Short mmCIF file of C-alpha atoms and ligand atoms in Angstrom, two decimals:
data_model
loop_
_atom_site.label_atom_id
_atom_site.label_comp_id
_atom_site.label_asym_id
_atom_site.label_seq_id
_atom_site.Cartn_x
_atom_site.Cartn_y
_atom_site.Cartn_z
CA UNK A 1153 -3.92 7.02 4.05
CA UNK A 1154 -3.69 3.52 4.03
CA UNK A 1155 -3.42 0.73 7.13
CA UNK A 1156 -1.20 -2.56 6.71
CA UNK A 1157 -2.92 -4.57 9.29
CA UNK A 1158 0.00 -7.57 8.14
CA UNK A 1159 -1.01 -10.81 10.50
CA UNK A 1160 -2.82 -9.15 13.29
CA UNK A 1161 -6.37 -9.05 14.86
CA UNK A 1162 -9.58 -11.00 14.67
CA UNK A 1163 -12.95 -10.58 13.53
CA UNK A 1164 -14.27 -9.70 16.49
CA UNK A 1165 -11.01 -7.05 17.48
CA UNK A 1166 -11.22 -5.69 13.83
CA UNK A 1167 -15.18 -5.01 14.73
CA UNK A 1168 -14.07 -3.17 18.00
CA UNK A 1169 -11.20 -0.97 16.07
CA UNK A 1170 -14.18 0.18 14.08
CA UNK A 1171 -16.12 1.07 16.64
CA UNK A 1172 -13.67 3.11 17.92
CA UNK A 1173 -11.99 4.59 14.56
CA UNK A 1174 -14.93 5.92 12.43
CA UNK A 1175 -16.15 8.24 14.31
CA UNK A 1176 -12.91 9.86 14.91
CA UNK A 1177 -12.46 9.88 10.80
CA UNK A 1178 -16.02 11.20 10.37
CA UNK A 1179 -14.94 14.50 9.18
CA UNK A 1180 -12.04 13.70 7.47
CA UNK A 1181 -12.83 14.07 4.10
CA UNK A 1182 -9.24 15.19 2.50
CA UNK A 1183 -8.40 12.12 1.83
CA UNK A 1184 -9.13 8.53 1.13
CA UNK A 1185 -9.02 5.81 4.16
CA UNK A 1186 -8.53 2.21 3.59
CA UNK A 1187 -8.12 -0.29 6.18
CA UNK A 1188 -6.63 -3.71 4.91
CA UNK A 1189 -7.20 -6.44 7.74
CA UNK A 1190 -6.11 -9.82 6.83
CA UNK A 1191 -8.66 -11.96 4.63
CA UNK A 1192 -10.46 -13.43 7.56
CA UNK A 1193 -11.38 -10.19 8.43
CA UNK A 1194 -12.45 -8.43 5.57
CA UNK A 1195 -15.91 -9.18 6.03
CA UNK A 1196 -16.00 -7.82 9.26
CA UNK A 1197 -14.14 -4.74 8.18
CA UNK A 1198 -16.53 -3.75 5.39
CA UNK A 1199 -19.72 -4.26 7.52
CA UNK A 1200 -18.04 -1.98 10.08
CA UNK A 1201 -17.18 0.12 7.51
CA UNK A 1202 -20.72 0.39 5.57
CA UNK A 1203 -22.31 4.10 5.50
CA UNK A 1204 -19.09 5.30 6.10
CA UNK A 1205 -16.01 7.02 3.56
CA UNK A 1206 -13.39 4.35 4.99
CA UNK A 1207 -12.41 1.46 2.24
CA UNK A 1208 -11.08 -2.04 2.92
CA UNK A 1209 -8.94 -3.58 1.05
CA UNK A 1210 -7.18 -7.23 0.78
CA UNK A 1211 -3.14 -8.05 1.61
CA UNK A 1212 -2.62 -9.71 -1.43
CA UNK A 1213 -4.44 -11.18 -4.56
CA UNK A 1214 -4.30 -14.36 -6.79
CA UNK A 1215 -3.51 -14.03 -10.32
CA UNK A 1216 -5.84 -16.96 -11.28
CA UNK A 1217 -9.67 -16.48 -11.10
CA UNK A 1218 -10.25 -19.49 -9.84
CA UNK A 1219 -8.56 -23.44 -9.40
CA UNK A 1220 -6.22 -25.63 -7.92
CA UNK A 1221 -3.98 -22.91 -5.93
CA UNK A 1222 -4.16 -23.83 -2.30
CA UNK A 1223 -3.83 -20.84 0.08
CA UNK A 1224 -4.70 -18.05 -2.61
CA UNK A 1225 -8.05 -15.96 -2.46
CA UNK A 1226 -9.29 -14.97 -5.65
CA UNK A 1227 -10.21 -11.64 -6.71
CA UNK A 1228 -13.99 -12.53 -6.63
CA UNK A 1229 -13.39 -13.58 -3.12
CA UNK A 1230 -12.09 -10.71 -2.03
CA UNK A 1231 -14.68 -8.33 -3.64
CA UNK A 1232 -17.75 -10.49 -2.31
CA UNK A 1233 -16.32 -9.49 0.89
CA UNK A 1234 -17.14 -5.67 -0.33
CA UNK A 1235 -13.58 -4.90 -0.25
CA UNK A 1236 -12.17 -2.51 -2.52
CA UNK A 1237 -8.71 -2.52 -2.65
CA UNK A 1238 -5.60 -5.08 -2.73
CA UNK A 1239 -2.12 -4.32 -1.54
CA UNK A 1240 0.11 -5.54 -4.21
CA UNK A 1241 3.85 -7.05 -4.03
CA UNK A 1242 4.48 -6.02 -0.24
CA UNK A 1243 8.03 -6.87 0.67
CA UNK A 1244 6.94 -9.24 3.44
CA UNK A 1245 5.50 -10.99 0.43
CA UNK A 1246 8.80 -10.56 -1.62
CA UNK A 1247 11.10 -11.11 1.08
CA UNK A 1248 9.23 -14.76 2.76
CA UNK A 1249 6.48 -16.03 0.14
CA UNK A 1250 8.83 -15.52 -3.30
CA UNK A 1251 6.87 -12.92 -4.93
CA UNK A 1252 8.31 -11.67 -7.76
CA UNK A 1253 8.01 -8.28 -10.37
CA UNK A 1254 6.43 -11.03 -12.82
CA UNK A 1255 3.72 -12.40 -10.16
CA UNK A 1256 3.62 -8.59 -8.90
CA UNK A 1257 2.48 -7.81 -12.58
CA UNK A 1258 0.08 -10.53 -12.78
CA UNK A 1259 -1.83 -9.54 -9.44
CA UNK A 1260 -1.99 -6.35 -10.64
CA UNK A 1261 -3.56 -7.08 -13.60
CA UNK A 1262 -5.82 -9.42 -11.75
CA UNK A 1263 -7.17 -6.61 -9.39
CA UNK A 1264 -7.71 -4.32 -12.05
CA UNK A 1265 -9.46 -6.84 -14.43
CA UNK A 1266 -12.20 -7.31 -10.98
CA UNK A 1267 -12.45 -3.02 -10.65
CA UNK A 1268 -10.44 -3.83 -7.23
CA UNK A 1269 -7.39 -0.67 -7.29
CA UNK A 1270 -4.52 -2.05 -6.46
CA UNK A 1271 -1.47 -0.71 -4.30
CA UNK A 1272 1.13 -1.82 -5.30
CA UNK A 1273 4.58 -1.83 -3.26
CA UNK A 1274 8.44 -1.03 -4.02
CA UNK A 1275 11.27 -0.59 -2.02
CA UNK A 1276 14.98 -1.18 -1.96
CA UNK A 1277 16.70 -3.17 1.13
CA UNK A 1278 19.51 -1.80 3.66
CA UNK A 1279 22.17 -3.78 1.43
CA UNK A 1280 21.19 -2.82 -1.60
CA UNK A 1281 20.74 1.26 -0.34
CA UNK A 1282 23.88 0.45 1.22
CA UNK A 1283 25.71 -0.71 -2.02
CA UNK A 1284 24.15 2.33 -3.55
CA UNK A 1285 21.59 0.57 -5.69
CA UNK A 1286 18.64 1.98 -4.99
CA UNK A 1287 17.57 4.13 -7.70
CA UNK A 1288 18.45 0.58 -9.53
CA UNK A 1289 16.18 -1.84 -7.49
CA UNK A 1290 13.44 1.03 -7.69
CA UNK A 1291 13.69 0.73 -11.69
CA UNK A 1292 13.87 -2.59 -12.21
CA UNK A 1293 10.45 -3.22 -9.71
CA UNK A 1294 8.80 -0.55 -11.69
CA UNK A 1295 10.01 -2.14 -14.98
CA UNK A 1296 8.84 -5.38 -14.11
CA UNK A 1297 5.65 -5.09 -11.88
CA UNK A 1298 4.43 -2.26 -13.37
CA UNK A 1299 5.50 -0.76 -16.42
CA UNK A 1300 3.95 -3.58 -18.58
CA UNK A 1301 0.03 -2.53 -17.82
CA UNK A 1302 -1.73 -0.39 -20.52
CA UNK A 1303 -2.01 3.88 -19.46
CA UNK A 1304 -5.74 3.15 -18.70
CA UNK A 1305 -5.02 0.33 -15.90
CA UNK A 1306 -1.72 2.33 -15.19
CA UNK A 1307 -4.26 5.43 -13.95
CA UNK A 1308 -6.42 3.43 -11.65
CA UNK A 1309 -3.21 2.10 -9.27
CA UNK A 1310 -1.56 3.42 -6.44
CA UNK A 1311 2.12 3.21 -5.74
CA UNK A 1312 3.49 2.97 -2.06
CA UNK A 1313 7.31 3.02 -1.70
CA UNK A 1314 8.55 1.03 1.79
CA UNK A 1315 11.99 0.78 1.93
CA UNK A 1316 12.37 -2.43 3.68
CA UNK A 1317 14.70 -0.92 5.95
CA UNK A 1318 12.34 1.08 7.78
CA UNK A 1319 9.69 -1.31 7.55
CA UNK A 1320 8.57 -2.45 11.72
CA UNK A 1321 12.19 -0.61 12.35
CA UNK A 1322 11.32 2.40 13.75
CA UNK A 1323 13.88 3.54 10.97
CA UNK A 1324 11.99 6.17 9.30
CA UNK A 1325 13.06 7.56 5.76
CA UNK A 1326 14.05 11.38 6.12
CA UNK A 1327 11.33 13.15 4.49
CA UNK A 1328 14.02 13.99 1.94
CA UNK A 1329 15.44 9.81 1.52
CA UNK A 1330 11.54 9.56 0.76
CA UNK A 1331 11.10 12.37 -2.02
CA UNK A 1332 14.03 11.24 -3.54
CA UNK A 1333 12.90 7.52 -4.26
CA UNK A 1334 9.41 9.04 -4.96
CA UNK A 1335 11.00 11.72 -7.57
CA UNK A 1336 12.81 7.88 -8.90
CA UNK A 1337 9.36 6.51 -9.06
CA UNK A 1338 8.03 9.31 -10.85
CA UNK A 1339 10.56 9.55 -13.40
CA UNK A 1340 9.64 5.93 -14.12
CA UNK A 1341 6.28 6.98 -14.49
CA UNK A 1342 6.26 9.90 -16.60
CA UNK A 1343 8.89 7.81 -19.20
CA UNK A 1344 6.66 5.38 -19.36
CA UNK A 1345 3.18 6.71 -19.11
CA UNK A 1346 3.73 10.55 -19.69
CA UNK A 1347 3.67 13.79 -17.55
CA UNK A 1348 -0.72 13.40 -17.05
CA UNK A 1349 -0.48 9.97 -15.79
CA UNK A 1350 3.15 10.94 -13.56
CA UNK A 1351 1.50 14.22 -11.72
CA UNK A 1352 -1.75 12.13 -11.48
CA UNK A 1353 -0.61 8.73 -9.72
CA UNK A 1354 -0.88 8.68 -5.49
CA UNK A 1355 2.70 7.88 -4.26
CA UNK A 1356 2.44 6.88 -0.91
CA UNK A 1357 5.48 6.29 1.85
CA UNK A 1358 5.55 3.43 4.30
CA UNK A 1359 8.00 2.38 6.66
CA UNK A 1360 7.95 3.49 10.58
CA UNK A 1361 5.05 6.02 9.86
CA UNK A 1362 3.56 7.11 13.22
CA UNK A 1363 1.67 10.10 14.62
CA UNK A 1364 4.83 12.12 15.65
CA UNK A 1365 6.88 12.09 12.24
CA UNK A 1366 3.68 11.92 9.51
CA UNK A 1367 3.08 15.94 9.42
CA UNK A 1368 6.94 16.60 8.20
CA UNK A 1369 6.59 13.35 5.69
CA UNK A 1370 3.44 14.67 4.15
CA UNK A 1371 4.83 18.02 3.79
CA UNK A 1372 6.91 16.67 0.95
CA UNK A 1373 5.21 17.33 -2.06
CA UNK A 1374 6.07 14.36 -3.33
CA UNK A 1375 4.98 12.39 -0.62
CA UNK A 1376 0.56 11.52 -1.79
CA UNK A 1377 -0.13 9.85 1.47
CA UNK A 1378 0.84 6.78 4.06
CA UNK A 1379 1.03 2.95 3.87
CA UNK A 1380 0.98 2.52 7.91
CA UNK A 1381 1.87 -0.75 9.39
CA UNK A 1382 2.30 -1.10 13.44
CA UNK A 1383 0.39 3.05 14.01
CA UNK A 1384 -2.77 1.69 11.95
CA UNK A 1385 -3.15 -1.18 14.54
CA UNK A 1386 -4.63 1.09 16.91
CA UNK A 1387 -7.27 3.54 16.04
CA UNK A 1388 -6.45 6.80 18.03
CA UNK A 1389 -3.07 6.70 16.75
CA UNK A 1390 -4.64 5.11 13.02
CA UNK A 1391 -6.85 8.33 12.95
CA UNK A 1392 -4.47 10.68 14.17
CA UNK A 1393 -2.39 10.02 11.56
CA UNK A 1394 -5.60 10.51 9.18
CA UNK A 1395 -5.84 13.88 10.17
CA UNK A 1396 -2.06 14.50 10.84
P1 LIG B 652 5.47 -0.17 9.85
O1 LIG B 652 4.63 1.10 9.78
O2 LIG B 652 5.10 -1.06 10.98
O3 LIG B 652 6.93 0.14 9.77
O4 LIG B 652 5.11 -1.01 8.52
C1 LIG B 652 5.15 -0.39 7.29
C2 LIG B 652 4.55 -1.30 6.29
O5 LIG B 652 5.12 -2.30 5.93
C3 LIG B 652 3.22 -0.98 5.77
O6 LIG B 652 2.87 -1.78 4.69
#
């Protein structure tokens, strides 16, 4: 269960939402928590975070380990903050900063090369579910951002799928919309990597997540877990979600 804190909070409010989230996710154990603040907080986050089972993790990644790319943190950067994760290829990121399946594939490979785990994000938007491309746009992002790594770097990332149009929407995917992409995703997977690696890899859902609607979204059994944007802001609703 993963948080998408996108451009929100400070050092100081990311120290009180740990204050009050850990030790409502003391106990819960079934599954992993990461918390990714933006990079000015990531320090913050992992000393609030230290003794306890909740990971933080970056909101992007350079491909470069270092050099003249104003407004990138490396991945050195991000791990001396003791964070542990990256989210990969978000749509914001697609949709406003240009990123691409190529620069999605080189941030990938990036994280992985520093032991960070990546998760990395796919989606179709309205128009393009709307012209009936999905399963399309879901192949080709696979194709590009993903299917290029090797089976060992393959088995250390997550997946999350956000359809953009549910993304800050309060349009959630039907628990059925977001098997089928996942059952897409995992096609892709087990062509590519095979059926270990495909029944193996965490697909996550994101888009419009929120205490009321996670329980029937996890019950798909294709659904691995949740990339939470505007729910993980807060921690009662962040943790009720956690232990939905
Ligand atoms: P919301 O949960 O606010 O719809 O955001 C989803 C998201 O983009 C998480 O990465």
């Amino acid at each position: 269960m993963a948080g998408n804190w996108k451009m929100y909070k400070t050092p100081a409010e990311t120290t009180q939402f740990f204050e009050k989230f850990r030790p409502l996710v003391e106990k819960s154990e079934h599954c992993e928590i990461v918390i990714c603040p933006p990079f000015t907080n990531l320090a913050a986050a992992s000393a609030a975070a230290q003794g306890s089972h909740i990971h933080v993790g970056a909101q992007n990644i350079a491909w470069a380990k270092e050099g003249a790319f104003t407004g990138e943190i490396s991945d050195a950067m991000i791990r001396a903050t003791g964070a542990t994760h990256a989210i990969i290829g978000h749509s914001e990121r697609r949709q406003y900063f240009g990123e691409t399946d190529e620069t999605v594939l080189k941030r990938t490979q990036a994280a992985l090369e520093a032991g960070l785990t990546p998760i990395v994000c796919v989606g179709e938007r309205l128009e393009e579910r709307e012209a009936g491309n999905t399963e399309a746009v879901l192949i080709r992002q696979f194709q590009g951002g993903i299917a290029p790594l090797t089976g060992q770097q393959f088995a250390k990332i997550v997946i999350a799928y956000e359809p953009v149009w549910a993304i800050g929407t309060g349009k959630t995917a039907t628990p059925e919309i977001a098997a089928d992409a996942h059952r897409v995703i995992r096609a892709q997977v087990r062509e590519k990597f095979g059926k270990e690696a495909a029944d193996a890899v965490r697909i996550l859902y994101g888009g419009s997540v929120k205490p009321d609607n996670v329980k029937t979204l996890m019950a798909q059994p294709e659904i691995d877990g949740s990339l939470v944007g505007g729910a993980s802001l807060d921690p009662v609703s962040f943790a009720s979600i956690v232990n939905f």
